Coordinates of C-alpha atoms in Angstrom, one line a residue:
Chain A
M1 CA -9.6 75.2 -24.6
D2 CA -6.5 75.1 -22.4
K3 CA -3.9 75.1 -25.1
K4 CA -3.8 77.0 -28.3
T5 CA -3.2 75.0 -31.5
K6 CA -0.5 76.4 -33.8
T7 CA -1.1 76.0 -37.5
I8 CA 1.6 76.1 -40.2
A9 CA 0.9 75.9 -43.9
L10 CA 3.6 75.3 -46.4
C11 CA 3.1 76.3 -50.1
G12 CA 5.4 76.6 -53.1
K13 CA 6.1 75.8 -56.7
G14 CA 6.2 72.1 -57.6
G15 CA 9.7 70.6 -57.5
V16 CA 11.3 73.0 -55.0
G17 CA 11.4 70.4 -52.2
K18 CA 8.4 71.6 -50.3
T19 CA 7.3 68.2 -49.3
S20 CA 10.8 67.3 -48.0
V21 CA 10.9 70.5 -45.9
S22 CA 7.4 69.7 -44.6
A23 CA 8.5 66.1 -43.7
L24 CA 11.6 67.5 -41.9
M25 CA 9.5 69.9 -39.9
I26 CA 7.1 67.1 -39.0
K27 CA 10.1 64.9 -38.0
N28 CA 11.3 67.7 -35.7
L29 CA 7.9 68.4 -34.2
A30 CA 7.0 64.7 -33.7
G31 CA 10.3 64.4 -31.7
R32 CA 8.7 66.6 -29.0
K33 CA 6.9 63.8 -27.2
D34 CA 4.8 66.2 -25.1
M35 CA 3.0 67.4 -28.2
K36 CA 0.3 66.0 -30.5
I37 CA 1.0 66.7 -34.1
L38 CA -1.5 66.6 -37.0
A39 CA 0.1 66.5 -40.5
I40 CA -2.3 67.3 -43.3
D41 CA -1.2 66.3 -46.8
A42 CA -3.2 68.8 -48.9
D43 CA -1.2 68.3 -52.1
P44 CA -3.2 66.2 -54.5
A45 CA 0.0 64.3 -55.3
V46 CA -0.1 62.9 -51.7
G47 CA 3.7 63.1 -51.5
L48 CA 3.9 63.8 -47.8
C49 CA 2.6 60.4 -46.9
T50 CA 5.4 58.8 -49.0
A51 CA 8.0 61.1 -47.5
L52 CA 7.0 60.1 -44.0
G53 CA 6.7 56.4 -45.0
I54 CA 3.1 56.3 -43.7
G55 CA 0.4 54.6 -45.7
I56 CA -3.1 56.0 -45.9
K57 CA -6.4 54.1 -45.9
K58 CA -8.6 56.8 -47.3
T59 CA -8.5 60.5 -48.1
V60 CA -10.9 63.3 -47.2
D61 CA -11.9 63.4 -50.8
D62 CA -12.9 59.7 -50.6
I63 CA -15.2 60.6 -47.7
R64 CA -16.4 63.7 -49.6
N65 CA -17.2 61.6 -52.7
D66 CA -19.1 58.9 -50.7
L67 CA -21.2 61.6 -49.1
I68 CA -21.9 63.3 -52.5
S69 CA -23.0 60.0 -54.0
T70 CA -25.4 59.5 -51.0
I71 CA -26.8 62.9 -51.6
K72 CA -27.1 62.2 -55.4
K73 CA -29.1 59.1 -54.6
G74 CA -31.6 61.4 -52.8
E75 CA -31.1 59.9 -49.3
S76 CA -32.1 62.4 -46.6
Q77 CA -29.3 63.9 -44.5
D78 CA -29.9 65.5 -41.2
K79 CA -27.1 68.0 -40.8
T80 CA -26.1 67.1 -37.3
A81 CA -26.1 63.4 -38.0
T82 CA -24.1 64.1 -41.2
L83 CA -21.5 66.1 -39.2
N84 CA -21.2 63.3 -36.7
M85 CA -20.8 60.7 -39.4
L86 CA -18.1 62.8 -41.2
D87 CA -16.3 63.2 -37.9
Y88 CA -16.3 59.4 -37.4
E89 CA -15.1 58.9 -41.0
L90 CA -12.4 61.5 -40.7
F91 CA -11.0 60.0 -37.5
D92 CA -11.0 56.6 -39.2
A93 CA -9.0 58.2 -42.1
L94 CA -6.2 59.4 -39.7
T95 CA -3.1 57.3 -39.8
Q96 CA -1.4 57.4 -36.5
H97 CA 2.3 57.0 -35.6
N98 CA 3.1 57.7 -32.0
N99 CA 2.2 61.3 -31.2
L100 CA 1.7 62.0 -34.9
A101 CA -1.5 61.7 -36.9
L102 CA -1.6 62.1 -40.7
L103 CA -4.6 63.1 -42.8
A104 CA -4.5 63.1 -46.6
I105 CA -6.9 65.4 -48.4
G106 CA -6.6 63.7 -51.8
R107 CA -7.8 64.8 -55.2
P108 CA -11.3 66.0 -55.9
E109 CA -12.9 63.9 -58.5
S110 CA -16.6 64.6 -58.4
E111 CA -17.9 67.1 -60.8
G112 CA -20.1 70.0 -59.9
C113 CA -20.2 72.4 -57.0
F114 CA -20.6 70.9 -53.5
C115 CA -19.7 73.9 -51.4
R116 CA -21.9 72.7 -48.6
V117 CA -20.1 69.4 -48.3
N118 CA -16.7 71.2 -48.5
A119 CA -17.9 73.6 -45.8
L120 CA -18.9 70.7 -43.5
L121 CA -15.6 68.9 -44.0
K122 CA -13.7 72.1 -43.4
D123 CA -15.6 72.6 -40.1
I124 CA -14.8 69.1 -39.0
I125 CA -11.1 69.4 -39.9
Q126 CA -11.0 72.7 -38.0
D127 CA -12.6 71.0 -35.0
L128 CA -10.2 68.0 -35.2
A129 CA -7.2 70.3 -35.5
G130 CA -8.2 72.0 -32.2
N131 CA -7.3 68.7 -30.5
F132 CA -3.6 69.0 -31.5
D133 CA -0.8 71.2 -30.4
V134 CA 0.6 71.8 -33.9
V135 CA -1.0 71.3 -37.3
L136 CA 1.2 71.3 -40.3
I137 CA -0.3 71.5 -43.8
D138 CA 1.7 70.5 -46.8
G139 CA -0.2 72.5 -49.5
E140 CA 0.2 73.1 -53.2
A141 CA 1.2 76.2 -55.0
G142 CA -2.3 77.5 -55.1
V143 CA -2.7 78.9 -51.6
E144 CA -6.4 79.4 -52.1
Q145 CA -6.8 75.6 -52.0
I146 CA -5.9 75.7 -48.3
N147 CA -8.9 78.0 -47.6
R148 CA -11.2 76.1 -50.0
R149 CA -10.4 72.5 -48.8
V150 CA -8.6 72.5 -45.5
M151 CA -9.1 75.5 -43.2
K152 CA -9.9 79.2 -43.2
T153 CA -7.1 80.5 -41.0
V154 CA -3.5 79.5 -40.3
D155 CA -0.9 81.1 -37.9
H156 CA 2.1 80.8 -40.1
L157 CA 2.0 80.8 -43.9
I158 CA 5.4 79.7 -45.3
A159 CA 6.4 79.8 -48.9
I160 CA 9.0 77.3 -49.9
S161 CA 11.2 78.1 -52.8
D162 CA 14.5 77.3 -54.4
T163 CA 16.6 80.3 -55.6
S164 CA 15.3 80.2 -59.2
A165 CA 13.5 83.1 -60.7
K166 CA 10.4 80.9 -61.2
G167 CA 10.4 79.8 -57.6
M168 CA 10.6 83.5 -56.5
N169 CA 7.8 84.4 -58.8
V170 CA 5.6 81.7 -57.3
A171 CA 6.5 82.9 -53.8
R172 CA 5.5 86.5 -54.8
T173 CA 2.3 85.2 -56.2
I174 CA 1.5 83.3 -53.0
K175 CA 2.1 86.5 -51.0
H176 CA -0.1 88.5 -53.5
L177 CA -2.9 85.9 -53.3
A178 CA -2.7 85.6 -49.5
F179 CA -2.2 89.3 -48.6
D180 CA -3.9 91.3 -51.4
N181 CA -6.6 88.8 -52.5
Q182 CA -7.0 87.4 -48.9
A183 CA -7.1 83.9 -50.4
V184 CA -6.3 82.5 -46.9
N185 CA -6.3 84.2 -43.5
Y186 CA -2.9 84.1 -41.8
K187 CA -1.1 85.8 -38.9
N188 CA 2.5 85.7 -40.1
M189 CA 4.0 85.0 -43.5
G190 CA 7.6 83.9 -44.2
M191 CA 9.8 82.1 -46.7
I192 CA 12.2 79.2 -46.5
L193 CA 14.8 78.8 -49.3
N194 CA 15.7 75.3 -50.2
R195 CA 18.6 73.8 -52.3
V196 CA 20.8 76.9 -51.9
R197 CA 24.2 76.4 -53.6
D198 CA 25.6 79.9 -53.1
Q199 CA 25.1 82.0 -49.9
Q200 CA 25.4 85.1 -52.1
E201 CA 22.0 84.2 -53.7
V202 CA 20.4 84.3 -50.2
K203 CA 21.7 87.8 -49.7
I204 CA 20.4 89.0 -53.0
I205 CA 17.0 87.3 -52.5
R206 CA 16.7 88.8 -49.0
E207 CA 17.2 92.2 -50.4
H208 CA 14.7 91.8 -53.3
I209 CA 11.8 89.7 -52.1
P210 CA 9.3 91.4 -49.7
I211 CA 8.8 88.3 -47.6
D212 CA 10.5 87.5 -44.3
L213 CA 13.2 84.9 -44.8
L214 CA 12.8 82.4 -42.0
G215 CA 15.9 80.3 -42.9
W216 CA 17.5 78.5 -45.8
L217 CA 18.7 74.9 -46.5
P218 CA 21.7 74.2 -48.7
E219 CA 21.6 71.6 -51.4
D220 CA 21.8 68.4 -49.3
D221 CA 22.9 65.0 -50.4
L222 CA 21.3 63.3 -47.4
I223 CA 17.8 64.8 -48.3
R224 CA 18.4 63.6 -51.9
E225 CA 19.3 60.1 -50.7
F226 CA 16.1 59.9 -48.5
D227 CA 14.0 61.1 -51.4
F228 CA 15.7 58.7 -53.9
H229 CA 15.5 55.6 -51.7
S230 CA 12.0 56.6 -50.4
R231 CA 13.2 56.5 -46.8
S232 CA 11.0 57.9 -44.2
F233 CA 12.0 61.4 -43.1
L234 CA 10.9 60.4 -39.6
D235 CA 14.3 58.5 -39.6
F236 CA 16.3 61.5 -40.7
P237 CA 19.3 61.9 -38.3
D238 CA 18.9 64.6 -35.6
A239 CA 22.5 65.6 -36.0
A240 CA 22.2 66.4 -39.7
T241 CA 22.5 70.0 -40.8
A242 CA 19.1 70.1 -42.4
H243 CA 17.4 68.9 -39.2
R244 CA 19.2 71.4 -37.1
T245 CA 18.3 74.2 -39.5
V246 CA 14.6 73.2 -39.4
D247 CA 14.8 73.0 -35.6
S248 CA 16.0 76.6 -35.5
I249 CA 13.3 77.8 -37.9
I250 CA 10.6 76.1 -35.8
R251 CA 11.9 77.6 -32.6
N252 CA 11.9 81.0 -34.2
L253 CA 8.2 80.5 -34.9
Q254 CA 7.9 80.1 -31.1
I255 CA 6.7 76.5 -31.3
Chain B
M1 CA -66.2 56.7 -28.5
P2 CA -63.2 55.3 -30.4
R3 CA -60.0 57.4 -30.1
N4 CA -59.1 59.3 -33.2
V5 CA -55.8 57.9 -34.5
C6 CA -54.9 61.4 -35.7
D7 CA -55.1 62.9 -32.2
I8 CA -51.5 62.1 -31.7
N9 CA -51.2 64.0 -28.4
E10 CA -53.2 61.2 -26.7
L11 CA -50.9 58.5 -27.9
R12 CA -48.2 57.0 -25.8
M13 CA -45.0 57.1 -27.9
D14 CA -43.9 53.6 -27.1
L15 CA -42.2 52.7 -30.4
F16 CA -39.9 50.1 -29.1
E17 CA -41.9 47.9 -26.7
N18 CA -41.1 44.7 -28.5
T19 CA -37.4 45.5 -28.5
F20 CA -37.4 46.0 -24.8
D21 CA -38.8 42.4 -24.4
V22 CA -36.2 40.9 -26.8
L23 CA -33.4 42.8 -25.0
K24 CA -34.5 41.5 -21.7
D25 CA -34.3 37.9 -23.0
Y26 CA -30.9 38.7 -24.6
A27 CA -29.5 39.8 -21.2
E28 CA -31.2 37.0 -19.2
K29 CA -29.6 34.4 -21.5
R30 CA -26.2 35.8 -20.6
S31 CA -26.9 36.5 -17.0
A32 CA -24.3 34.0 -15.8
A33 CA -21.6 36.1 -17.6
A34 CA -23.1 39.5 -16.7
A35 CA -22.1 41.9 -14.0
I36 CA -24.5 44.4 -12.6
F37 CA -23.2 47.8 -11.4
S38 CA -24.6 51.1 -10.4
A39 CA -23.7 54.2 -12.4
D40 CA -21.1 56.3 -10.5
A41 CA -22.4 59.7 -9.5
N42 CA -18.9 61.2 -9.1
D43 CA -17.7 63.9 -11.4
W44 CA -14.9 62.9 -13.8
P45 CA -12.6 65.8 -14.9
S46 CA -13.3 67.6 -18.1
G47 CA -11.1 67.1 -21.2
A48 CA -11.2 70.8 -21.8
G49 CA -12.4 70.3 -25.3
R50 CA -9.4 68.2 -26.3
N51 CA -10.8 64.7 -26.6
V52 CA -8.6 63.0 -29.2
V53 CA -6.9 59.9 -27.9
L54 CA -4.2 58.8 -30.4
S55 CA -3.1 55.1 -30.5
D56 CA 0.1 56.1 -28.6
D57 CA -1.9 57.2 -25.6
M58 CA -4.6 54.6 -25.8
A59 CA -5.2 51.9 -23.2
V60 CA -8.2 50.4 -24.8
E61 CA -10.6 51.0 -27.6
L62 CA -14.2 49.8 -28.0
G63 CA -16.0 49.2 -31.2
S64 CA -13.3 50.4 -33.6
P65 CA -14.1 50.1 -37.4
Q66 CA -12.0 46.9 -37.4
T67 CA -14.4 45.1 -35.1
A68 CA -18.1 44.7 -34.3
S69 CA -19.9 47.7 -32.9
T70 CA -23.5 48.7 -32.3
S71 CA -25.1 51.5 -30.3
V72 CA -28.7 52.5 -29.9
L73 CA -30.9 54.5 -27.6
L74 CA -34.5 53.4 -26.8
W75 CA -37.1 55.3 -24.9
T76 CA -40.4 54.3 -23.3
E77 CA -43.1 55.9 -21.2
N78 CA -43.5 52.8 -19.2
P79 CA -41.6 53.4 -15.9
G80 CA -41.5 49.6 -15.2
R81 CA -39.2 49.1 -18.1
V82 CA -36.2 51.1 -16.9
R83 CA -34.2 50.5 -13.7
D84 CA -32.6 53.9 -13.1
G85 CA -28.8 53.8 -12.7
R86 CA -28.4 50.1 -13.4
I87 CA -25.6 49.0 -15.7
T88 CA -25.5 45.5 -17.1
L89 CA -22.1 44.5 -18.4
I90 CA -21.6 41.4 -20.5
G91 CA -17.9 40.9 -21.0
P92 CA -14.8 42.5 -19.5
D93 CA -14.8 46.0 -18.0
I94 CA -12.5 48.7 -19.4
G95 CA -8.9 47.8 -18.8
T96 CA -9.6 44.3 -17.4
S97 CA -9.0 42.5 -20.7
A98 CA -5.6 41.8 -22.2
D99 CA -7.0 42.9 -25.5
R100 CA -6.5 46.6 -26.4
S101 CA -9.4 46.5 -28.8
L102 CA -12.8 45.1 -27.9
P103 CA -16.0 44.7 -29.8
F104 CA -18.7 47.0 -28.3
G105 CA -22.4 47.0 -27.9
K106 CA -24.2 49.7 -26.1
V107 CA -27.9 50.1 -25.4
V108 CA -29.3 53.1 -23.5
L109 CA -32.8 52.7 -22.1
V110 CA -34.5 55.8 -21.0
C111 CA -37.8 56.4 -19.3
V112 CA -39.5 59.5 -20.6
S113 CA -42.8 61.4 -20.4
G114 CA -44.8 63.9 -22.4
F115 CA -43.7 62.7 -25.9
N116 CA -46.1 63.6 -28.7
E117 CA -46.0 64.0 -32.4
D118 CA -44.9 67.6 -32.1
N119 CA -41.9 67.0 -29.9
I120 CA -40.8 63.5 -30.5
Y121 CA -38.3 64.2 -33.3
E122 CA -36.7 67.2 -31.6
R123 CA -36.5 65.2 -28.3
Y124 CA -34.9 62.3 -30.1
K125 CA -32.3 64.6 -31.5
E126 CA -31.7 66.1 -28.1
M127 CA -31.2 62.7 -26.5
E128 CA -28.9 61.6 -29.4
A129 CA -26.8 64.7 -28.8
V130 CA -26.0 63.8 -25.1
R131 CA -23.3 61.3 -26.0
Y132 CA -21.6 63.7 -28.3
A133 CA -21.5 66.3 -25.5
M134 CA -19.6 64.1 -23.1
D135 CA -16.3 65.9 -22.3
L136 CA -14.5 63.4 -20.1
K137 CA -10.7 63.6 -19.8
G138 CA -9.1 60.7 -21.5
Y139 CA -12.3 59.5 -23.2
M140 CA -12.8 59.9 -26.9
M141 CA -16.0 58.9 -28.7
R142 CA -16.9 58.9 -32.4
A143 CA -20.3 57.7 -33.5
A144 CA -22.2 57.4 -36.7
S145 CA -25.9 56.8 -36.2
Q146 CA -26.3 56.0 -39.9
Y147 CA -24.1 52.9 -39.3
Q148 CA -25.4 52.4 -35.7
R149 CA -21.8 52.3 -34.7
E150 CA -19.9 53.8 -31.7
W151 CA -16.1 53.9 -31.4
S152 CA -14.5 55.0 -28.2
R153 CA -11.0 55.2 -26.8
I154 CA -9.8 55.4 -23.3
S155 CA -6.3 56.8 -22.5
R156 CA -3.8 55.2 -20.3
E157 CA -4.0 58.0 -17.9
A158 CA -7.8 57.8 -17.6
L159 CA -7.5 54.0 -17.0
Q160 CA -4.9 54.6 -14.3
N161 CA -7.3 57.1 -12.7
G162 CA -10.1 54.5 -12.6
F163 CA -12.1 55.1 -15.7
S164 CA -14.7 52.2 -16.1
F165 CA -18.2 51.6 -17.3
T166 CA -19.6 52.8 -14.0
V167 CA -17.8 56.2 -14.6
L168 CA -19.0 56.3 -18.2
G169 CA -22.5 55.2 -17.3
G170 CA -22.6 57.8 -14.5
A171 CA -21.5 60.7 -16.8
L172 CA -24.0 59.7 -19.5
R173 CA -26.8 59.3 -16.9
N174 CA -26.1 62.8 -15.5
G175 CA -26.3 64.1 -19.1
Y176 CA -29.6 62.5 -19.9
L177 CA -31.2 63.4 -16.6
K178 CA -30.6 67.1 -17.4
K179 CA -33.6 66.8 -19.7
D180 CA -36.7 67.3 -17.7
Y181 CA -38.6 64.7 -19.7
I182 CA -36.1 61.9 -18.8
H183 CA -36.7 60.3 -15.5
A184 CA -34.6 57.1 -15.5
V185 CA -31.6 55.7 -17.4
E186 CA -30.3 52.2 -17.7
F187 CA -27.4 50.8 -19.7
L188 CA -26.5 47.5 -21.3
F189 CA -22.8 47.3 -22.4
V190 CA -21.4 44.3 -24.3
T191 CA -17.7 43.6 -24.7
S192 CA -17.7 39.8 -24.6
D193 CA -17.2 38.9 -28.2
I194 CA -18.1 39.8 -31.8
A195 CA -21.0 37.3 -32.0
D196 CA -22.7 38.8 -28.9
V197 CA -22.3 42.3 -30.3
N198 CA -23.6 41.3 -33.7
E199 CA -26.6 39.6 -32.2
L200 CA -27.3 42.8 -30.3
G201 CA -27.0 44.7 -33.6
D202 CA -29.5 42.4 -35.2
I203 CA -32.0 42.8 -32.3
T204 CA -31.7 46.6 -32.4
R205 CA -31.6 47.0 -36.2
K206 CA -35.4 47.7 -36.2
V207 CA -34.8 50.5 -33.7
S208 CA -32.5 52.2 -36.2
R209 CA -34.8 51.7 -39.0
T210 CA -37.7 53.1 -37.0
I211 CA -35.6 56.2 -36.2
N212 CA -34.5 56.5 -39.9
A213 CA -38.2 56.3 -40.8
M214 CA -39.0 59.0 -38.3
D215 CA -36.1 61.1 -39.6
K216 CA -37.3 60.8 -43.1
M217 CA -40.9 61.6 -42.1
F218 CA -39.9 64.8 -40.3
S219 CA -37.2 66.0 -42.6
E220 CA -38.9 65.6 -46.0
M221 CA -41.9 67.8 -46.9
K222 CA -43.5 65.1 -49.1
S223 CA -42.9 61.4 -49.2
D224 CA -44.4 58.7 -51.2
C225 CA -45.0 55.9 -48.7
D226 CA -45.3 53.3 -51.5
E227 CA -41.8 54.1 -52.7
C228 CA -40.2 54.6 -49.2
E229 CA -37.6 52.1 -48.1
Y230 CA -39.0 52.2 -44.6
N231 CA -42.7 51.5 -45.4
D232 CA -42.3 48.0 -43.8
V233 CA -41.3 49.6 -40.5
C234 CA -44.1 52.1 -40.6
D235 CA -46.6 49.4 -41.3
E236 CA -45.3 47.2 -38.5
V237 CA -44.7 49.8 -35.7
S238 CA -48.2 51.0 -35.0
D239 CA -47.2 54.3 -33.3
L240 CA -45.1 55.2 -36.3
K241 CA -48.0 54.6 -38.6
K242 CA -50.2 56.8 -36.4
M243 CA -47.6 59.5 -36.4
R244 CA -47.4 59.3 -40.2
N245 CA -51.2 59.6 -40.6
A246 CA -51.2 62.5 -38.2
R247 CA -48.5 64.3 -40.1
N248 CA -50.2 63.6 -43.4
K249 CA -53.4 65.0 -42.1
K250 CA -51.7 68.1 -40.8
R251 CA -50.1 68.7 -44.2
G252 CA -53.5 68.1 -45.9
E253 CA -52.3 65.1 -47.9

């Protein structure tokens, strides 16, 4: 492959503004017209699609459940033919907007263990991801879900947190799961603080949390307004402080 | 002395002879609207493994899930059935229609030799894999043999550089001819309208069912023919029936 795909996964406690930060990063990346961007909404709440104002036809879990019901019916499945069919279905599940494609993972509903199906889907997602310049995964707090349902390895694992003690604890847990328990393979890990009201908090957190601080976003009325009115973050103004901060973070990731 | 039906190595594996005839009639009926080309032998640049064409870059798409699509591959051991390198196109060529999305029918006819009960299934899978191995810059293909559908996209850049059915046919032909048991390859492409593609799908439905039956026969250790959803095809396609009997005998059933 000529170009190397960069993969970013964002994780964090619910309610810290993780999806808004993901959406701002995607808005920034999609502004680089020479790049192809794949956004993966891996949060079962499927909030990223809403934040980007992009509808979805079906999720990866819809595809997974269809395949599982076929297997339950006892229909024979040649592995190569199944992989090709999943690849077809997955591409059909992509919603495309200019140089941006969005894939929603959805919520697993089938009971029982279908590790083989998950493994096939993960292989296909990995293969698809290789066609893009940047892949951004909006995950949930449980970092192991990225490994289990999306892909095995990411370049940048980013914990999003507000300045609350609960948010910090979740960030520490993410680092523990990722580093000590090897719940997901990553090359670099960092943290972005969101909804900061007092710069002094940033200083204290930087001193006490053993995770690289990639940047911080202040409490922002414009982000709140976009959230409240369900406006697409793809329309977020380039000149806004939050956008410029996110731009700087992405450039520091050498993307 | 009558030939033992279980001596499968002596059989000619011509599973689709009737379909060849019906396809010939189908193309002849539309001959006034058809164009005949030769597959282009020139090399098209590689996509270097990046074959996704997003809608933003797309000049035209063929057989998307929103329109009609059908795609099959048929083989024969009868050399008179396949005109090597010939492309019959019913409908507009890539980029010559105002529509960015066209229905798509594709039939690949290949002339083969040396097929028998022991290799037919593996060889079918090898031939099926050829289209997925195409790595042409600006050409993306997704296909699901279970649905008999093929969906492709051609980028604006590829179209500007002259991508057409002769290029696609040429690249596919080169891929098939790398198999030493394939001696000739012919193509029928249909982009005229949904009705034409659906009719082609109806004609070739039995091909897919025959392949599904073969897939089941070779992938399942035991099968109850009375309960099988493909028993009508096995009963009708004589070579398939002989193949089934041979396999059953080998397994001691």
